[in-house]
mmCIF file of N, CA and C in Angstrom:
data_model
loop_
_atom_site.group_PDB
_atom_site.id
_atom_site.type_symbol
_atom_site.label_atom_id
_atom_site.label_comp_id
_atom_site.label_asym_id
_atom_site.label_seq_id
_atom_site.Cartn_x
_atom_site.Cartn_y
_atom_site.Cartn_z
ATOM 1 N N THR A 240 6.708 4.324 1.767
ATOM 2 C CA THR A 240 7.937 4.058 2.674
ATOM 3 C C THR A 240 8.584 2.934 2.176
ATOM 4 N N GLY A 241 9.583 3.138 1.211
ATOM 5 C CA GLY A 241 10.279 2.212 0.773
ATOM 6 C C GLY A 241 11.631 1.624 1.618
ATOM 7 N N GLY A 242 11.807 2.404 2.405
ATOM 8 C CA GLY A 242 13.053 2.026 3.175
ATOM 9 C C GLY A 242 14.451 2.309 2.773
ATOM 10 N N ARG A 243 14.599 3.168 1.653
ATOM 11 C CA ARG A 243 15.771 3.525 1.073
ATOM 12 C C ARG A 243 15.481 4.813 0.268
ATOM 13 N N PRO A 244 16.503 5.768 0.015
ATOM 14 C CA PRO A 244 16.284 6.933 -0.700
ATOM 15 C C PRO A 244 15.696 6.643 -2.192
ATOM 16 N N VAL A 245 14.993 7.732 -2.654
ATOM 17 C CA VAL A 245 14.576 7.564 -4.116
ATOM 18 C C VAL A 245 16.046 7.594 -5.127
ATOM 19 N N SER A 246 17.125 8.049 -4.546
ATOM 20 C CA SER A 246 18.235 8.136 -5.269
ATOM 21 C C SER A 246 18.990 6.801 -5.517
ATOM 22 N N GLN A 247 18.565 5.965 -4.620
ATOM 23 C CA GLN A 247 19.234 4.329 -4.736
ATOM 24 C C GLN A 247 18.372 3.638 -5.670
ATOM 25 N N ILE A 248 17.245 3.916 -6.350
ATOM 26 C CA ILE A 248 16.526 3.159 -7.202
ATOM 27 C C ILE A 248 17.478 3.039 -8.433
ATOM 28 N N ARG A 249 17.736 1.877 -8.941
ATOM 29 C CA ARG A 249 18.480 1.530 -9.902
ATOM 30 C C ARG A 249 17.823 0.985 -11.085
ATOM 31 N N ILE A 250 16.333 0.577 -11.107
ATOM 32 C CA ILE A 250 15.729 0.008 -12.334
ATOM 33 C C ILE A 250 15.063 1.194 -12.900
ATOM 34 N N PRO A 251 14.762 1.085 -14.152
ATOM 35 C CA PRO A 251 13.999 1.949 -14.799
ATOM 36 C C PRO A 251 12.606 1.735 -14.499
ATOM 37 N N LEU A 252 12.061 2.871 -14.219
ATOM 38 C CA LEU A 252 10.411 3.040 -13.916
ATOM 39 C C LEU A 252 9.654 3.337 -15.113
ATOM 40 N N PRO A 253 8.380 2.861 -15.231
ATOM 41 C CA PRO A 253 7.359 3.363 -16.100
ATOM 42 C C PRO A 253 7.120 4.682 -16.270
ATOM 43 N N PRO A 254 6.819 5.308 -17.344
ATOM 44 C CA PRO A 254 6.384 6.731 -17.315
ATOM 45 C C PRO A 254 5.363 7.169 -16.531
ATOM 46 N N ASN A 255 4.350 6.224 -16.266
ATOM 47 C CA ASN A 255 3.183 6.521 -15.567
ATOM 48 C C ASN A 255 3.479 6.399 -14.178
ATOM 49 N N THR A 256 4.774 6.353 -13.596
ATOM 50 C CA THR A 256 5.097 6.166 -12.090
ATOM 51 C C THR A 256 5.613 7.539 -11.489
ATOM 52 N N TYR A 257 5.180 7.800 -10.181
ATOM 53 C CA TYR A 257 5.930 8.888 -9.717
ATOM 54 C C TYR A 257 6.454 8.270 -8.216
ATOM 55 N N VAL A 258 7.512 8.610 -8.006
ATOM 56 C CA VAL A 258 8.317 8.215 -6.740
ATOM 57 C C VAL A 258 8.702 9.571 -6.022
ATOM 58 N N ALA A 259 8.517 9.352 -4.800
ATOM 59 C CA ALA A 259 8.819 10.430 -3.810
ATOM 60 C C ALA A 259 9.202 9.833 -2.313
ATOM 61 N N GLU A 260 10.050 10.691 -1.809
ATOM 62 C CA GLU A 260 10.713 10.240 -0.397
ATOM 63 C C GLU A 260 9.420 10.024 0.568
ATOM 64 N N TYR A 261 8.359 10.894 0.390
ATOM 65 C CA TYR A 261 7.180 10.953 1.298
ATOM 66 C C TYR A 261 6.039 11.616 0.565
ATOM 67 N N LEU A 262 4.950 10.981 1.075
ATOM 68 C CA LEU A 262 3.755 11.371 0.512
ATOM 69 C C LEU A 262 2.666 11.375 1.489
ATOM 70 N N PRO A 263 2.201 12.553 2.077
ATOM 71 C CA PRO A 263 1.083 12.385 3.024
ATOM 72 C C PRO A 263 -0.042 11.839 2.825
ATOM 73 N N HIS A 264 -0.638 10.962 3.576
ATOM 74 C CA HIS A 264 -1.786 10.367 3.439
ATOM 75 C C HIS A 264 -3.025 11.214 3.052
ATOM 76 N N ASP A 265 -3.067 12.121 3.882
ATOM 77 C CA ASP A 265 -4.281 13.059 4.118
ATOM 78 C C ASP A 265 -4.370 13.888 2.776
ATOM 79 N N VAL A 266 -3.285 13.914 1.944
ATOM 80 C CA VAL A 266 -3.311 14.801 0.625
ATOM 81 C C VAL A 266 -3.459 13.740 -0.487
ATOM 82 N N LEU A 267 -2.734 12.577 -0.414
ATOM 83 C CA LEU A 267 -2.864 11.759 -1.513
ATOM 84 C C LEU A 267 -4.160 10.924 -1.537
ATOM 85 N N LEU A 268 -4.698 10.235 -0.551
ATOM 86 C CA LEU A 268 -5.715 9.445 -0.679
ATOM 87 C C LEU A 268 -7.017 10.023 -1.142
ATOM 88 N N PRO A 269 -7.284 11.088 -0.951
ATOM 89 C CA PRO A 269 -8.712 11.555 -1.510
ATOM 90 C C PRO A 269 -8.566 11.802 -3.286
ATOM 91 N N MET A 270 -7.432 11.457 -3.658
ATOM 92 C CA MET A 270 -7.234 11.715 -5.016
ATOM 93 C C MET A 270 -6.909 10.132 -5.788
ATOM 94 N N VAL A 271 -7.060 8.965 -4.989
ATOM 95 C CA VAL A 271 -6.835 7.962 -5.681
ATOM 96 C C VAL A 271 -7.924 7.013 -5.750
ATOM 97 N N ASP A 272 -8.052 6.037 -6.741
ATOM 98 C CA ASP A 272 -9.080 4.966 -6.588
ATOM 99 C C ASP A 272 -8.990 3.879 -5.977
ATOM 100 N N VAL A 273 -7.567 3.476 -5.405
ATOM 101 C CA VAL A 273 -7.369 2.580 -4.885
ATOM 102 C C VAL A 273 -5.904 2.650 -4.123
ATOM 103 N N MET A 274 -5.615 1.795 -3.215
ATOM 104 C CA MET A 274 -4.217 1.929 -2.435
ATOM 105 C C MET A 274 -3.623 0.378 -2.440
ATOM 106 N N VAL A 275 -2.514 0.575 -2.868
ATOM 107 C CA VAL A 275 -1.716 -0.564 -3.011
ATOM 108 C C VAL A 275 -0.571 -0.671 -1.716
ATOM 109 N N THR A 276 -0.691 -1.509 -1.020
ATOM 110 C CA THR A 276 0.063 -1.300 0.358
ATOM 111 C C THR A 276 0.649 -2.697 0.903
ATOM 112 N N ASN A 277 1.822 -2.669 1.583
ATOM 113 C CA ASN A 277 2.137 -3.780 2.129
ATOM 114 C C ASN A 277 1.547 -4.198 3.595
ATOM 115 N N GLY A 278 0.589 -3.533 3.796
ATOM 116 C CA GLY A 278 -0.412 -3.872 4.896
ATOM 117 C C GLY A 278 0.091 -3.405 6.177
ATOM 118 N N GLY A 279 0.908 -2.228 6.098
ATOM 119 C CA GLY A 279 1.357 -1.611 7.381
ATOM 120 C C GLY A 279 -0.206 -1.023 8.100
ATOM 121 N N TYR A 280 -0.323 -1.132 9.364
ATOM 122 C CA TYR A 280 -1.358 -0.780 10.117
ATOM 123 C C TYR A 280 -1.937 0.744 9.982
ATOM 124 N N GLY A 281 -1.045 1.600 9.860
ATOM 125 C CA GLY A 281 -1.296 2.846 9.831
ATOM 126 C C GLY A 281 -1.687 3.249 8.423
ATOM 127 N N SER A 282 -1.170 2.695 7.287
ATOM 128 C CA SER A 282 -1.715 3.037 5.923
ATOM 129 C C SER A 282 -3.079 2.429 5.824
ATOM 130 N N VAL A 283 -3.411 1.303 6.221
ATOM 131 C CA VAL A 283 -4.510 0.493 6.001
ATOM 132 C C VAL A 283 -5.445 1.289 6.729
ATOM 133 N N GLN A 284 -5.420 1.656 8.068
ATOM 134 C CA GLN A 284 -6.245 2.642 8.966
ATOM 135 C C GLN A 284 -6.669 3.968 8.086
ATOM 136 N N ARG A 285 -5.745 4.409 7.485
ATOM 137 C CA ARG A 285 -5.921 5.925 6.799
ATOM 138 C C ARG A 285 -6.666 5.340 5.552
ATOM 139 N N ALA A 286 -6.562 4.534 4.767
ATOM 140 C CA ALA A 286 -7.253 4.134 3.587
ATOM 141 C C ALA A 286 -8.695 3.901 4.078
ATOM 142 N N LEU A 287 -8.960 2.974 4.959
ATOM 143 C CA LEU A 287 -10.252 2.715 5.627
ATOM 144 C C LEU A 287 -11.221 3.889 5.967
ATOM 145 N N SER A 288 -10.269 4.677 6.646
ATOM 146 C CA SER A 288 -11.213 5.975 7.202
ATOM 147 C C SER A 288 -11.581 6.853 6.142
ATOM 148 N N ASP A 289 -10.773 6.793 4.942
ATOM 149 C CA ASP A 289 -11.222 7.583 3.618
ATOM 150 C C ASP A 289 -12.091 6.862 2.748
ATOM 151 N N GLY A 290 -12.375 5.555 3.047
ATOM 152 C CA GLY A 290 -13.051 4.685 1.997
ATOM 153 C C GLY A 290 -12.407 4.177 0.778
ATOM 154 N N VAL A 291 -11.027 4.133 0.817
ATOM 155 C CA VAL A 291 -10.241 3.879 -0.406
ATOM 156 C C VAL A 291 -10.072 2.358 -0.461
ATOM 157 N N PRO A 292 -10.571 1.610 -1.503
ATOM 158 C CA PRO A 292 -10.153 0.190 -1.307
ATOM 159 C C PRO A 292 -8.719 -0.282 -1.382
ATOM 160 N N LEU A 293 -8.442 -1.281 -0.980
ATOM 161 C CA LEU A 293 -6.939 -1.905 -0.770
ATOM 162 C C LEU A 293 -6.482 -3.112 -1.452
ATOM 163 N N VAL A 294 -5.399 -2.947 -1.828
ATOM 164 C CA VAL A 294 -4.691 -4.261 -2.413
ATOM 165 C C VAL A 294 -3.542 -4.513 -1.650
ATOM 166 N N VAL A 295 -3.768 -5.556 -0.898
ATOM 167 C CA VAL A 295 -2.586 -5.798 0.209
ATOM 168 C C VAL A 295 -1.730 -6.875 -0.112
ATOM 169 N N ALA A 296 -0.329 -6.533 -0.213
ATOM 170 C CA ALA A 296 0.738 -7.607 -0.186
ATOM 171 C C ALA A 296 1.815 -7.328 0.964
ATOM 172 N N GLY A 297 1.619 -8.360 1.981
ATOM 173 C CA GLY A 297 2.517 -8.092 3.174
ATOM 174 C C GLY A 297 2.579 -9.491 3.791
ATOM 175 N N GLN A 298 3.826 -9.912 3.959
ATOM 176 C CA GLN A 298 3.986 -11.249 4.846
ATOM 177 C C GLN A 298 4.837 -11.234 6.160
ATOM 178 N N THR A 299 4.959 -9.811 6.541
ATOM 179 C CA THR A 299 5.951 -9.884 7.791
ATOM 180 C C THR A 299 5.143 -9.121 8.760
ATOM 181 N N GLU A 300 5.740 -9.335 9.944
ATOM 182 C CA GLU A 300 4.903 -8.717 11.267
ATOM 183 C C GLU A 300 3.542 -9.178 11.382
ATOM 184 N N ASP A 301 2.582 -8.245 11.510
ATOM 185 C CA ASP A 301 1.192 -8.451 11.639
ATOM 186 C C ASP A 301 0.540 -8.534 10.351
ATOM 187 N N LYS A 302 1.241 -8.134 9.242
ATOM 188 C CA LYS A 302 0.449 -7.781 7.890
ATOM 189 C C LYS A 302 -0.166 -8.988 7.500
ATOM 190 N N PRO A 303 -0.083 -10.208 7.606
ATOM 191 C CA PRO A 303 -0.758 -11.174 6.812
ATOM 192 C C PRO A 303 -2.209 -11.121 7.690
ATOM 193 N N GLU A 304 -2.148 -10.673 8.921
ATOM 194 C CA GLU A 304 -3.366 -10.662 9.599
ATOM 195 C C GLU A 304 -4.188 -9.424 9.355
ATOM 196 N N VAL A 305 -3.568 -8.241 9.072
ATOM 197 C CA VAL A 305 -4.219 -7.114 8.605
ATOM 198 C C VAL A 305 -4.707 -7.361 7.247
ATOM 199 N N ALA A 306 -4.117 -7.883 6.320
ATOM 200 C CA ALA A 306 -4.622 -8.457 4.956
ATOM 201 C C ALA A 306 -5.701 -9.205 4.992
ATOM 202 N N ALA A 307 -5.537 -10.253 5.939
ATOM 203 C CA ALA A 307 -6.976 -11.294 6.003
ATOM 204 C C ALA A 307 -8.107 -10.494 6.553
ATOM 205 N N ARG A 308 -8.009 -9.432 7.506
ATOM 206 C CA ARG A 308 -9.075 -8.737 7.686
ATOM 207 C C ARG A 308 -9.657 -7.798 6.792
ATOM 208 N N VAL A 309 -8.876 -7.195 5.928
ATOM 209 C CA VAL A 309 -9.125 -6.370 4.911
ATOM 210 C C VAL A 309 -9.931 -7.277 3.896
ATOM 211 N N GLU A 310 -9.520 -8.528 3.747
ATOM 212 C CA GLU A 310 -10.245 -9.104 2.497
ATOM 213 C C GLU A 310 -11.581 -9.694 3.394
ATOM 214 N N TYR A 311 -11.602 -10.045 4.427
ATOM 215 C CA TYR A 311 -12.748 -10.698 5.251
ATOM 216 C C TYR A 311 -13.935 -9.561 5.289
ATOM 217 N N PHE A 312 -13.474 -8.359 5.501
ATOM 218 C CA PHE A 312 -14.755 -7.375 5.658
ATOM 219 C C PHE A 312 -14.923 -6.728 4.260
ATOM 220 N N GLY A 313 -14.310 -7.276 3.191
ATOM 221 C CA GLY A 313 -14.763 -6.816 1.864
ATOM 222 C C GLY A 313 -14.074 -5.368 1.449
ATOM 223 N N ALA A 314 -13.091 -5.026 2.204
ATOM 224 C CA ALA A 314 -12.517 -3.675 1.854
ATOM 225 C C ALA A 314 -11.380 -3.534 0.985
ATOM 226 N N GLY A 315 -11.092 -4.812 0.527
ATOM 227 C CA GLY A 315 -10.098 -4.901 -0.438
ATOM 228 C C GLY A 315 -9.673 -6.354 -0.773
ATOM 229 N N VAL A 316 -8.408 -6.590 -1.687
ATOM 230 C CA VAL A 316 -7.985 -7.695 -1.943
ATOM 231 C C VAL A 316 -6.691 -8.011 -1.176
ATOM 232 N N ASN A 317 -6.736 -9.323 -0.677
ATOM 233 C CA ASN A 317 -5.419 -9.903 -0.007
ATOM 234 C C ASN A 317 -4.543 -10.855 -1.232
ATOM 235 N N LEU A 318 -3.493 -10.393 -1.461
ATOM 236 C CA LEU A 318 -2.570 -10.919 -2.591
ATOM 237 C C LEU A 318 -1.771 -12.169 -1.848
ATOM 238 N N ARG A 319 -1.743 -12.202 -0.532
ATOM 239 C CA ARG A 319 -1.518 -13.476 0.168
ATOM 240 C C ARG A 319 0.181 -13.547 -0.251
ATOM 241 N N THR A 320 0.864 -12.747 -0.565
ATOM 242 C CA THR A 320 2.220 -12.692 -0.771
ATOM 243 C C THR A 320 2.969 -11.296 -0.334
ATOM 244 N N GLY A 321 4.053 -11.327 -0.285
ATOM 245 C CA GLY A 321 4.878 -10.306 0.055
ATOM 246 C C GLY A 321 5.667 -9.841 -1.096
ATOM 247 N N THR A 322 5.867 -10.653 -2.295
ATOM 248 C CA THR A 322 6.477 -10.238 -3.442
ATOM 249 C C THR A 322 5.410 -10.589 -4.546
ATOM 250 N N PRO A 323 4.490 -9.790 -4.875
ATOM 251 C CA PRO A 323 3.873 -9.745 -6.064
ATOM 252 C C PRO A 323 4.513 -9.675 -7.365
ATOM 253 N N GLY A 324 4.069 -10.752 -8.280
ATOM 254 C CA GLY A 324 5.144 -10.531 -9.495
ATOM 255 C C GLY A 324 4.329 -10.324 -10.902
#
C-alpha cells in the first residue's frame, strides 16, 4: 500500500522489483523469506501468523511501538527509521 497508483512512480526500478497496486497477503506471504514493512498493524499481524520474519521501518502513528515489539520478541528487526536509505 504505497498510497499512490503504480503509474505515478517516476523513478527507475531495479530489474528484480515487482510493483503492483495490490498483493493479497494470504497469497504472497507463504512465498517469501522476509517481509519489509512500514509497521502497519495488519501487515505485521499477518506476517507473524504466517511465521514470516519482519524488517520494520515506520515512524508514524503506532508504528514505532509495533516495531519495538517485533524486535523485543525476536520476530524481526526494527530499523528505527521511517526512511531507510
